């Protein structure tokens, strides 16, 4: 399903239609408008992890660079389509989970939400921000919405944080 709000167009996968975010954007609204405004007013180059179906991406078109990460395959594909229909050239999207070390992580996909699992699930690529973001890149802000795995992602960004001193924002899930 393709819908529009004040920032652009969104490809919303079937699994997201009944979520809070999906409903908000389908109705023409904006998910986390104050967070988007904060990002736009305080940064030019960001890391955005937990991209979902790309519900922030059209709003971030004015930034110089967005390094986006989404391990859920369905959301990753939807984000690619959102990038395409908005002709976003500033976004680098990876089907990767951010972690404290490079390798694989086991996640469970509960609909649109992926969570780290130690018992069951599927393995996905995982990487540190220090590995994924070139040293030549300056990052102003790190935005994480990665289902309680924010600490591990920040551990994997020690060099980036030391080099750039970015603003860090996120959402803790309980």
Coordinates of C-alpha atoms in Angstrom, one line a residue:
X1 CA 0.0 0.0 0.0
X2 CA 1.4 3.4 -0.9
X3 CA 0.3 6.4 1.2
X4 CA 1.3 10.0 1.6
X5 CA 1.8 12.6 4.3
X6 CA 3.4 16.1 4.4
X7 CA 6.9 14.6 4.0
X8 CA 6.3 12.2 1.1
X9 CA 5.2 8.8 0.1
X10 CA 5.5 5.5 2.0
X11 CA 5.3 1.9 1.0
X12 CA 3.5 0.2 3.9
X13 CA 3.7 -3.6 4.0
X14 CA 0.6 -5.6 4.9
X15 CA 2.1 -6.5 8.3
X16 CA 2.3 -2.8 9.3
X17 CA -1.2 -1.6 8.2
X18 CA -2.7 -2.3 11.7
X19 CA 0.3 -1.0 13.7
X20 CA 0.2 2.4 15.4
X21 CA 2.8 3.8 13.0
X22 CA 1.0 2.3 10.0
X23 CA -2.3 3.7 11.0
X24 CA -0.8 7.1 11.7
X25 CA 0.8 7.4 8.3
X26 CA -2.2 5.9 6.4
X27 CA -4.3 8.6 8.0
X28 CA -1.9 11.3 6.6
X29 CA -0.2 11.9 9.9
X30 CA 3.4 11.8 11.0
X31 CA 4.9 9.2 13.4
X32 CA 7.1 10.9 16.0
X33 CA 6.9 14.4 14.4
X34 CA 8.8 16.0 17.3
X35 CA 11.6 13.5 17.0
X36 CA 11.8 14.2 13.2
X37 CA 11.9 17.9 13.9
X38 CA 14.7 17.5 16.4
X39 CA 16.7 15.5 14.0
X40 CA 16.2 18.0 11.2
X41 CA 17.1 21.0 13.4
X42 CA 20.2 19.3 15.0
X43 CA 22.0 17.3 12.3
X44 CA 23.2 16.9 8.8
X45 CA 24.5 13.3 8.9
X46 CA 22.9 10.6 11.0
X47 CA 22.7 6.9 11.8
X48 CA 19.1 5.8 11.9
X49 CA 18.6 2.2 13.2
X50 CA 15.2 0.5 13.4
X51 CA 14.2 2.0 10.2
X52 CA 11.0 -0.1 10.0
X53 CA 9.2 0.5 6.7
X54 CA 10.9 3.8 6.3
X55 CA 8.5 6.0 8.3
X56 CA 11.2 8.6 8.9
X57 CA 13.0 8.5 5.6
X58 CA 11.1 10.9 3.4
X59 CA 11.2 13.5 6.2
X60 CA 15.0 13.2 6.3
X61 CA 15.5 14.1 2.6
X62 CA 17.2 17.4 3.4
X63 CA 20.0 15.8 5.4
X64 CA 23.3 15.2 3.7
X65 CA 23.5 11.5 4.6
X66 CA 21.4 9.0 6.4
X67 CA 22.9 5.6 7.3
X68 CA 19.8 3.4 7.9
X69 CA 19.7 -0.1 9.4
X70 CA 16.8 -2.5 9.4
X71 CA 17.3 -6.3 10.0
X72 CA 13.7 -7.3 9.4
X73 CA 13.6 -8.4 5.7
X74 CA 10.0 -7.3 5.0
X75 CA 10.6 -3.9 6.5
X76 CA 13.9 -3.6 4.7
X77 CA 12.2 -4.2 1.3
X78 CA 9.4 -1.7 2.2
X79 CA 12.1 0.9 3.1
X80 CA 13.8 0.3 -0.2
X81 CA 10.5 0.9 -2.0
X82 CA 9.9 4.1 0.2
X83 CA 13.4 5.3 -0.8
X84 CA 12.6 4.6 -4.5
X85 CA 9.2 6.3 -4.7
X86 CA 10.6 9.4 -3.0
X87 CA 13.9 9.4 -5.1
X88 CA 15.9 9.7 -1.9
X89 CA 19.6 9.8 -2.9
X90 CA 21.0 10.6 0.6
X91 CA 20.0 7.3 2.3
X92 CA 22.3 4.3 2.6
X93 CA 20.1 1.4 3.7
X94 CA 21.4 -1.9 5.1
X95 CA 19.6 -5.1 5.9
X96 CA 21.8 -5.4 9.1
X97 CA 21.3 -5.2 12.8
X98 CA 23.6 -3.0 14.8
X99 CA 25.5 -4.7 17.5
X100 CA 28.6 -4.6 19.8
X101 CA 30.5 -6.9 17.3
X102 CA 30.3 -8.0 13.7
X103 CA 28.8 -11.3 12.9
X104 CA 25.3 -12.8 13.2
X105 CA 22.5 -12.3 15.6
X106 CA 19.4 -14.4 16.1
X107 CA 16.2 -12.4 15.9
X108 CA 12.6 -13.3 16.0
X109 CA 10.3 -11.4 13.7
X110 CA 7.0 -10.8 15.4
X111 CA 5.2 -9.2 12.5
X112 CA 6.9 -5.9 11.9
X113 CA 9.0 -5.9 15.1
X114 CA 12.3 -7.8 15.2
X115 CA 13.8 -8.7 18.6
X116 CA 17.0 -10.3 19.6
X117 CA 16.5 -13.9 20.6
X118 CA 18.7 -16.3 22.4
X119 CA 16.5 -19.3 22.0
X120 CA 14.8 -19.4 18.6
X121 CA 14.6 -17.2 15.5
X122 CA 16.6 -16.6 12.4
X123 CA 20.1 -15.4 12.0
X124 CA 20.7 -12.0 10.4
X125 CA 23.8 -10.0 9.6
X126 CA 25.0 -7.8 12.5
X127 CA 27.7 -5.2 12.5
X128 CA 29.2 -2.4 14.6
X129 CA 28.7 1.2 13.6
X130 CA 32.5 1.5 13.8
X131 CA 32.7 -1.1 11.0
X132 CA 29.8 0.3 8.9
X133 CA 30.5 4.0 9.0
X134 CA 33.7 5.1 7.3
X135 CA 36.2 7.0 9.4
X136 CA 35.9 9.8 6.9
X137 CA 32.2 10.4 7.7
X138 CA 31.2 12.8 10.5
X139 CA 28.0 11.7 12.2
X140 CA 26.0 14.4 14.1
X141 CA 23.3 12.2 15.6
X142 CA 22.6 8.6 16.3
X143 CA 18.9 7.7 16.4
X144 CA 18.1 4.2 17.7
X145 CA 14.8 2.4 18.0
X146 CA 16.0 -1.1 18.1
X147 CA 13.8 -2.9 20.7
X148 CA 16.0 -2.6 23.8
X149 CA 19.3 -3.4 22.0
X150 CA 20.5 0.2 22.0
X151 CA 23.3 -0.4 24.5
X152 CA 24.9 -3.1 22.4
X153 CA 24.7 -0.8 19.3
X154 CA 26.4 2.0 21.2
X155 CA 29.2 -0.3 22.4
X156 CA 29.8 -1.0 18.8
X157 CA 30.2 2.7 18.1
X158 CA 32.9 3.6 20.6
X159 CA 35.3 4.9 18.0
X160 CA 32.5 6.8 16.1
X161 CA 31.3 8.4 19.3
X162 CA 34.8 9.3 20.4
X163 CA 35.6 10.8 16.9
X164 CA 32.3 12.7 16.3
X165 CA 30.6 13.2 19.7
X166 CA 27.1 12.8 18.1
X167 CA 23.8 13.5 19.8
X168 CA 22.3 10.2 20.8
X169 CA 18.6 9.7 20.9
X170 CA 16.6 6.5 21.2
X171 CA 13.6 4.8 22.6
X172 CA 13.8 2.2 25.3
X173 CA 11.4 -0.7 25.0
X174 CA 10.3 -2.6 28.0

